[in-house]
Amino acid sequence: MSATNLKLELPQLTPEAEHLRQEVRAFLAEERTSGRLPPAEKIGLGFDRDMTRRIAARGWIGLTWPKQYGGKERSALERYVMNEELLAAAVPVGAHWVADRQSGPVLLKFGTEEQKQFFLPKIAAGDLTFCIGMSEPESGSDLASLKTRAEKVPGGWRVNGRKIWTTNAHRAHYIIVLARTSTVEGSRHAGISQIIIDVTTPGVTISPVWSMAGEHDFNEVLFEDVFVPDDGLVGQEGNGWNQVSAELAYERSGPERWLSSFRLIAELIDVLGPDTRTATLEELGRLTSHLLSLRQLSLSVASMIQQGKSPNVEASIVKDLGTKFEQETVRVVRNIISSEDLVSDGKAERLQKLLYHALTYAPAFTIRGGTNEILRGIIAKGIGLR
Amino acid sequence: MSENLEFFRDTVERILTDTLEYDAFLHAELSDTIPSALIAALIENGIFLALVPEELGGVGADLADGAAIARAFGDAAAPGPLVETLAANAILAAAGIEPVEGLATLSFAGGEAAVPAVLHDVPWGGVAEAVVVVTRTANGAQVALTKGSDWTASAGKDPAGERRDCLTAYAGTPVVGTIADGSAPLRTASLLRAAQQLGAIEWSFRRSVEYAGERKQFGREISKFQAVQQMLAELAGHVLATAGIVEAAASNPAETLVAAARSRLGDAADSTITITHQVHGALGFSREYALNARTRRLMAWRDDFGSIPMWRVALAAQYTGLSRDKFWPAVSDAANAAA
């Protein structure tokens, strides 16, 4: 496209991707029929180890990874299609989501041969859950100001510090911690490293941070003189910032950035039935047009990534727009429930439950994984404003 | 992007650059004329025949090519019934009627009559040599080609200062044809208008980013202020999302995608007007400044060829009545659905 240097391509879904879509839909139908996938009553990635194992049994975790590490060597577009099908159905993928999306790819790109051989097949089998130790009490958007330190000691590293908002730390096996390992004059980004730590190591204390949505997903993770052997270092010492930047890019433009409140629309449409007031149709049509345009954009970015391009600004735009759409969905659905009087009609018991959870969950959409203000800063830079 | 599409875009952009002075839109508005050099060049290069099949004497390009042409028209804020003529010829051809040589306009009318007693709000209705009237019938669409001179026009103006006329007292004999796919003419016209809007949005965005880098206040470019950056980053989202859905609809003009494109554009146009003027400050409010040639057209075009609410209702109607687990397949298969 012509405006500034933003790029867009008409996405071309391959026959393989569409074939996989049908396989996933068949899997979902089976899961629903057997009662293992009831209609969602909550927003957010559910955590269900058995579901993760069933997905792993299909070969769908680590789908794009080399076969030697338990992967299937399928394309990123196929993975994209699989994920949008799973997320739109609110399949509880929380037990493998982070490992599949971030930790695995980081190990694949920067890890040692031993690390790859040890971790990746276990992730692909659905046996290992990872969490990410980035945010700290004093370091949120300004991640480079982190205070967690890893000191070199004989045979390994000694880690001290505190991480927070660590999703699933209490259910995970490993945490990849971002810590300062050295100080480089004049650079805040140099001297930061990624270290992989078994959460059962002595000195690691995990305590819950309950969310306003009534969930215990977040945790505070305290590291007190935690010894990590040398083989826990991921990639090069001091290169953590670059590694994390690549990692964060993976998580910006995927379907999880615009499908979080999708079930709310699906449930609403189910409850509304065929006879709906014009004003409601107009609101619903507007919402759906945003959904369709976001999907088109998100697919376009996935398509460009598949071709080896780096649409970083475009990916940030997907996350900015997608997360705002997720919040807008909650607002619009709430208004329609009120204007159609669905609750007093007794038709909306599950929908109302889902709405209440969504209302309390929604503030997180535009914060997690990088606030929208930070994203817009990245976009502003990308279009040449700074 | 197909080679054809690039060729059409480059040709039209060259014609626009060669024939339009920087203040052409203002001159056209104040003198109530259409730039004749532009029209002559577009006719000479067969641009208005782009969407007419070769066997009817046209170029045989597809709608994605047509959208690229309309996008360039919108980008340049080129005055006149340009998209109307492009669309009118495509619709005439679909009804088996020969294309017109000069400028044409379009009106979508209700009722049974092929030529109604009155046509309201017709873009350039009193100026175009041909007025193509489309009505829906039980079996599809009826297309009537009328001569502009056979109507009595009372002139009006849209927010961009372009003609919007009311036509009455038709005193001619129309050439009438039919199209089996009754909603196809509206989809074609609507999609081309959408692409034209997109062009105007892209120009406004691009110019605002440039301007923010030029304009200095408090000793630095206003692009250095976070408040300005955040607004333009938000606009970048509207631009990219709109471009994506308009391009998708242009390559597959199914009802769902055209409706989604027009609905999404409604919001993008509103934000473009607000944000680009905010970034430009007082300057953008001056009639001489080129920004408002685009933003006023966005105001005028917003509800053309199917209003935004109409398209939104049409889009929602594709999904109501579905059970909770059928909604996603309907959404995700939209891009593959046949036109």
PDB file of C-alpha atoms in Angstrom, chain B residues 136-298:
ATOM      1  CA  ARG B 136     -34.231  -4.375  -7.949  1.00  0.00           C
ATOM      2  CA  THR B 137     -36.763  -6.805  -9.362  1.00  0.00           C
ATOM      3  CA  ALA B 138     -38.020 -10.191  -8.247  1.00  0.00           C
ATOM      4  CA  ASN B 139     -35.577 -11.831 -10.663  1.00  0.00           C
ATOM      5  CA  GLY B 140     -32.523  -9.667 -10.195  1.00  0.00           C
ATOM      6  CA  ALA B 141     -31.761  -6.105 -11.202  1.00  0.00           C
ATOM      7  CA  GLN B 142     -33.083  -3.905 -13.960  1.00  0.00           C
ATOM      8  CA  VAL B 143     -30.661  -1.462 -15.529  1.00  0.00           C
ATOM      9  CA  ALA B 144     -31.920   1.565 -17.469  1.00  0.00           C
ATOM     10  CA  LEU B 145     -29.601   3.747 -19.502  1.00  0.00           C
ATOM     11  CA  THR B 146     -31.013   7.266 -19.825  1.00  0.00           C
ATOM     12  CA  LYS B 147     -29.623  10.430 -21.388  1.00  0.00           C
ATOM     13  CA  GLY B 148     -28.760  13.120 -18.907  1.00  0.00           C
ATOM     14  CA  SER B 149     -30.369  15.728 -21.193  1.00  0.00           C
ATOM     15  CA  ASP B 150     -33.697  13.921 -20.970  1.00  0.00           C
ATOM     16  CA  TRP B 151     -33.983  14.854 -17.268  1.00  0.00           C
ATOM     17  CA  THR B 152     -34.764  18.125 -15.545  1.00  0.00           C
ATOM     18  CA  ALA B 153     -32.119  18.691 -12.899  1.00  0.00           C
ATOM     19  CA  SER B 154     -32.209  20.849  -9.830  1.00  0.00           C
ATOM     20  CA  ALA B 155     -28.678  21.384  -8.663  1.00  0.00           C
ATOM     21  CA  GLY B 156     -27.343  20.727  -5.194  1.00  0.00           C
ATOM     22  CA  LYS B 157     -23.879  20.390  -3.686  1.00  0.00           C
ATOM     23  CA  ASP B 158     -22.285  17.859  -1.361  1.00  0.00           C
ATOM     24  CA  PRO B 159     -19.854  18.831   1.454  1.00  0.00           C
ATOM     25  CA  ALA B 160     -16.970  18.681  -1.038  1.00  0.00           C
ATOM     26  CA  GLY B 161     -18.722  21.147  -3.327  1.00  0.00           C
ATOM     27  CA  GLU B 162     -19.389  18.431  -5.894  1.00  0.00           C
ATOM     28  CA  ARG B 163     -22.769  18.269  -7.615  1.00  0.00           C
ATOM     29  CA  ARG B 164     -25.593  16.270  -6.063  1.00  0.00           C
ATOM     30  CA  ASP B 165     -28.633  16.817  -8.173  1.00  0.00           C
ATOM     31  CA  CYS B 166     -32.288  15.933  -8.049  1.00  0.00           C
ATOM     32  CA  LEU B 167     -33.585  14.620 -11.379  1.00  0.00           C
ATOM     33  CA  THR B 168     -37.221  14.772 -12.440  1.00  0.00           C
ATOM     34  CA  ALA B 169     -39.485  14.840 -15.493  1.00  0.00           C
ATOM     35  CA  TYR B 170     -37.671  12.225 -17.554  1.00  0.00           C
ATOM     36  CA  ALA B 171     -38.691  12.643 -21.160  1.00  0.00           C
ATOM     37  CA  GLY B 172     -36.822   9.998 -23.093  1.00  0.00           C
ATOM     38  CA  THR B 173     -36.791   6.317 -23.953  1.00  0.00           C
ATOM     39  CA  PRO B 174     -34.374   4.282 -21.859  1.00  0.00           C
ATOM     40  CA  VAL B 175     -32.309   1.340 -23.020  1.00  0.00           C
ATOM     41  CA  VAL B 176     -33.165  -1.389 -20.531  1.00  0.00           C
ATOM     42  CA  GLY B 177     -31.299  -4.540 -19.623  1.00  0.00           C
ATOM     43  CA  THR B 178     -31.305  -7.009 -16.742  1.00  0.00           C
ATOM     44  CA  ILE B 179     -28.762  -8.629 -14.442  1.00  0.00           C
ATOM     45  CA  ALA B 180     -29.559 -11.944 -12.775  1.00  0.00           C
ATOM     46  CA  ASP B 181     -27.503 -11.246  -9.650  1.00  0.00           C
ATOM     47  CA  GLY B 182     -29.671  -8.439  -8.314  1.00  0.00           C
ATOM     48  CA  SER B 183     -27.216  -7.133  -5.702  1.00  0.00           C
ATOM     49  CA  ALA B 184     -24.158  -7.220  -7.964  1.00  0.00           C
ATOM     50  CA  PRO B 185     -24.544  -3.635  -9.294  1.00  0.00           C
ATOM     51  CA  LEU B 186     -24.706  -2.193  -5.779  1.00  0.00           C
ATOM     52  CA  ARG B 187     -21.727  -4.268  -4.669  1.00  0.00           C
ATOM     53  CA  THR B 188     -19.691  -3.077  -7.654  1.00  0.00           C
ATOM     54  CA  ALA B 189     -20.500   0.605  -7.162  1.00  0.00           C
ATOM     55  CA  SER B 190     -20.069   0.375  -3.401  1.00  0.00           C
ATOM     56  CA  LEU B 191     -16.714  -1.367  -3.619  1.00  0.00           C
ATOM     57  CA  LEU B 192     -15.371   1.184  -6.087  1.00  0.00           C
ATOM     58  CA  ARG B 193     -16.546   4.041  -3.873  1.00  0.00           C
ATOM     59  CA  ALA B 194     -14.890   2.246  -0.950  1.00  0.00           C
ATOM     60  CA  ALA B 195     -11.579   2.111  -2.815  1.00  0.00           C
ATOM     61  CA  GLN B 196     -11.920   5.809  -3.651  1.00  0.00           C
ATOM     62  CA  GLN B 197     -12.501   6.575   0.040  1.00  0.00           C
ATOM     63  CA  LEU B 198      -9.476   4.475   0.935  1.00  0.00           C
ATOM     64  CA  GLY B 199      -7.350   6.553  -1.455  1.00  0.00           C
ATOM     65  CA  ALA B 200      -8.521   9.766   0.196  1.00  0.00           C
ATOM     66  CA  ILE B 201      -7.838   8.283   3.642  1.00  0.00           C
ATOM     67  CA  GLU B 202      -4.320   7.221   2.644  1.00  0.00           C
ATOM     68  CA  TRP B 203      -3.469  10.635   1.209  1.00  0.00           C
ATOM     69  CA  SER B 204      -4.749  12.362   4.350  1.00  0.00           C
ATOM     70  CA  PHE B 205      -2.773  10.027   6.588  1.00  0.00           C
ATOM     71  CA  ARG B 206       0.429  10.364   4.561  1.00  0.00           C
ATOM     72  CA  ARG B 207       0.170  14.144   4.415  1.00  0.00           C
ATOM     73  CA  SER B 208      -0.505  14.378   8.149  1.00  0.00           C
ATOM     74  CA  VAL B 209       2.573  12.312   8.971  1.00  0.00           C
ATOM     75  CA  GLU B 210       4.653  14.564   6.700  1.00  0.00           C
ATOM     76  CA  TYR B 211       3.137  17.712   8.118  1.00  0.00           C
ATOM     77  CA  ALA B 212       3.804  16.619  11.702  1.00  0.00           C
ATOM     78  CA  GLY B 213       7.457  16.329  10.720  1.00  0.00           C
ATOM     79  CA  GLU B 214       7.494  19.834   9.193  1.00  0.00           C
ATOM     80  CA  ARG B 215       5.512  21.910  11.639  1.00  0.00           C
ATOM     81  CA  LYS B 216       7.471  23.201  14.622  1.00  0.00           C
ATOM     82  CA  GLN B 217       6.028  24.424  17.917  1.00  0.00           C
ATOM     83  CA  PHE B 218       7.780  24.900  21.239  1.00  0.00           C
ATOM     84  CA  GLY B 219      11.050  24.588  19.340  1.00  0.00           C
ATOM     85  CA  ARG B 220      10.535  21.109  17.929  1.00  0.00           C
ATOM     86  CA  GLU B 221       8.549  19.263  15.302  1.00  0.00           C
ATOM     87  CA  ILE B 222       5.073  18.393  16.549  1.00  0.00           C
ATOM     88  CA  SER B 223       5.827  14.772  15.528  1.00  0.00           C
ATOM     89  CA  LYS B 224       8.055  14.651  18.620  1.00  0.00           C
ATOM     90  CA  PHE B 225       5.077  15.079  20.927  1.00  0.00           C
ATOM     91  CA  GLN B 226       3.624  11.840  22.245  1.00  0.00           C
ATOM     92  CA  ALA B 227       0.074  13.151  21.999  1.00  0.00           C
ATOM     93  CA  VAL B 228       0.543  13.645  18.249  1.00  0.00           C
ATOM     94  CA  GLN B 229       2.340  10.313  17.845  1.00  0.00           C
ATOM     95  CA  GLN B 230      -0.458   8.434  19.574  1.00  0.00           C
ATOM     96  CA  MET B 231      -3.119   9.998  17.348  1.00  0.00           C
ATOM     97  CA  LEU B 232      -1.260   9.201  14.158  1.00  0.00           C
ATOM     98  CA  ALA B 233      -0.445   5.671  15.325  1.00  0.00           C
ATOM     99  CA  GLU B 234      -4.156   5.166  15.924  1.00  0.00           C
ATOM    100  CA  LEU B 235      -4.865   6.463  12.438  1.00  0.00           C
ATOM    101  CA  ALA B 236      -2.243   4.096  10.993  1.00  0.00           C
ATOM    102  CA  GLY B 237      -4.361   1.270  12.406  1.00  0.00           C
ATOM    103  CA  HIS B 238      -7.487   2.518  10.696  1.00  0.00           C
ATOM    104  CA  VAL B 239      -5.624   2.916   7.407  1.00  0.00           C
ATOM    105  CA  LEU B 240      -4.073  -0.552   7.459  1.00  0.00           C
ATOM    106  CA  ALA B 241      -7.226  -2.342   8.620  1.00  0.00           C
ATOM    107  CA  THR B 242      -9.299  -0.591   5.976  1.00  0.00           C
ATOM    108  CA  ALA B 243      -6.801  -1.280   3.213  1.00  0.00           C
ATOM    109  CA  GLY B 244      -6.819  -4.972   4.143  1.00  0.00           C
ATOM    110  CA  ILE B 245     -10.572  -5.430   4.013  1.00  0.00           C
ATOM    111  CA  VAL B 246     -11.050  -3.249   0.898  1.00  0.00           C
ATOM    112  CA  GLU B 247      -8.391  -5.244  -0.958  1.00  0.00           C
ATOM    113  CA  ALA B 248      -9.999  -8.489   0.170  1.00  0.00           C
ATOM    114  CA  ALA B 249     -13.402  -7.312  -1.050  1.00  0.00           C
ATOM    115  CA  ALA B 250     -11.913  -6.109  -4.339  1.00  0.00           C
ATOM    116  CA  SER B 251     -10.446  -9.528  -5.038  1.00  0.00           C
ATOM    117  CA  ASN B 252     -13.652 -11.277  -3.954  1.00  0.00           C
ATOM    118  CA  PRO B 253     -16.662  -8.927  -4.024  1.00  0.00           C
ATOM    119  CA  ALA B 254     -18.985 -11.205  -2.061  1.00  0.00           C
ATOM    120  CA  GLU B 255     -21.691  -9.475  -0.050  1.00  0.00           C
ATOM    121  CA  THR B 256     -19.978 -10.238   3.270  1.00  0.00           C
ATOM    122  CA  LEU B 257     -16.672  -8.669   2.321  1.00  0.00           C
ATOM    123  CA  VAL B 258     -18.139  -5.616   0.581  1.00  0.00           C
ATOM    124  CA  ALA B 259     -20.410  -5.014   3.582  1.00  0.00           C
ATOM    125  CA  ALA B 260     -17.497  -5.441   5.993  1.00  0.00           C
ATOM    126  CA  ALA B 261     -15.343  -3.065   3.947  1.00  0.00           C
ATOM    127  CA  ARG B 262     -17.993  -0.348   3.824  1.00  0.00           C
ATOM    128  CA  SER B 263     -18.787  -0.690   7.510  1.00  0.00           C
ATOM    129  CA  ARG B 264     -15.122  -0.594   8.514  1.00  0.00           C
ATOM    130  CA  LEU B 265     -14.594   2.410   6.252  1.00  0.00           C
ATOM    131  CA  GLY B 266     -17.360   4.287   8.030  1.00  0.00           C
ATOM    132  CA  ASP B 267     -15.330   4.275  11.237  1.00  0.00           C
ATOM    133  CA  ALA B 268     -12.016   4.847   9.451  1.00  0.00           C
ATOM    134  CA  ALA B 269     -13.375   7.862   7.577  1.00  0.00           C
ATOM    135  CA  ASP B 270     -14.690   9.432  10.771  1.00  0.00           C
ATOM    136  CA  SER B 271     -11.360   8.981  12.542  1.00  0.00           C
ATOM    137  CA  THR B 272      -9.405  10.207   9.520  1.00  0.00           C
ATOM    138  CA  ILE B 273     -11.387  13.436   9.427  1.00  0.00           C
ATOM    139  CA  THR B 274     -10.976  14.049  13.155  1.00  0.00           C
ATOM    140  CA  ILE B 275      -7.309  13.095  13.499  1.00  0.00           C
ATOM    141  CA  THR B 276      -5.872  14.620  10.320  1.00  0.00           C
ATOM    142  CA  HIS B 277      -7.539  17.953  11.041  1.00  0.00           C
ATOM    143  CA  GLN B 278      -6.394  17.853  14.645  1.00  0.00           C
ATOM    144  CA  VAL B 279      -2.810  17.264  13.507  1.00  0.00           C
ATOM    145  CA  HIS B 280      -3.014  20.073  10.929  1.00  0.00           C
ATOM    146  CA  GLY B 281      -4.436  22.590  13.363  1.00  0.00           C
ATOM    147  CA  ALA B 282      -5.946  25.725  11.835  1.00  0.00           C
ATOM    148  CA  LEU B 283      -4.169  25.225   8.505  1.00  0.00           C
ATOM    149  CA  GLY B 284      -6.323  22.261   7.471  1.00  0.00           C
ATOM    150  CA  PHE B 285      -9.450  24.399   7.911  1.00  0.00           C
ATOM    151  CA  SER B 286      -8.373  26.759   5.133  1.00  0.00           C
ATOM    152  CA  ARG B 287     -10.260  26.060   1.901  1.00  0.00           C
ATOM    153  CA  GLU B 288      -7.045  26.386  -0.092  1.00  0.00           C
ATOM    154  CA  TYR B 289      -5.268  23.617   1.775  1.00  0.00           C
ATOM    155  CA  ALA B 290      -5.463  20.237   0.027  1.00  0.00           C
ATOM    156  CA  LEU B 291      -6.354  18.210   3.125  1.00  0.00           C
ATOM    157  CA  ASN B 292      -9.978  19.261   3.174  1.00  0.00           C
ATOM    158  CA  ALA B 293     -10.364  18.333  -0.493  1.00  0.00           C
ATOM    159  CA  ARG B 294      -9.995  14.784   0.820  1.00  0.00           C
ATOM    160  CA  THR B 295     -11.763  15.056   4.145  1.00  0.00           C
ATOM    161  CA  ARG B 296     -14.802  16.830   2.658  1.00  0.00           C
ATOM    162  CA  ARG B 297     -15.042  14.070   0.055  1.00  0.00           C
ATOM    163  CA  LEU B 298     -14.928  11.506   2.860  1.00  0.00           C
TER     164      LEU B 298
END
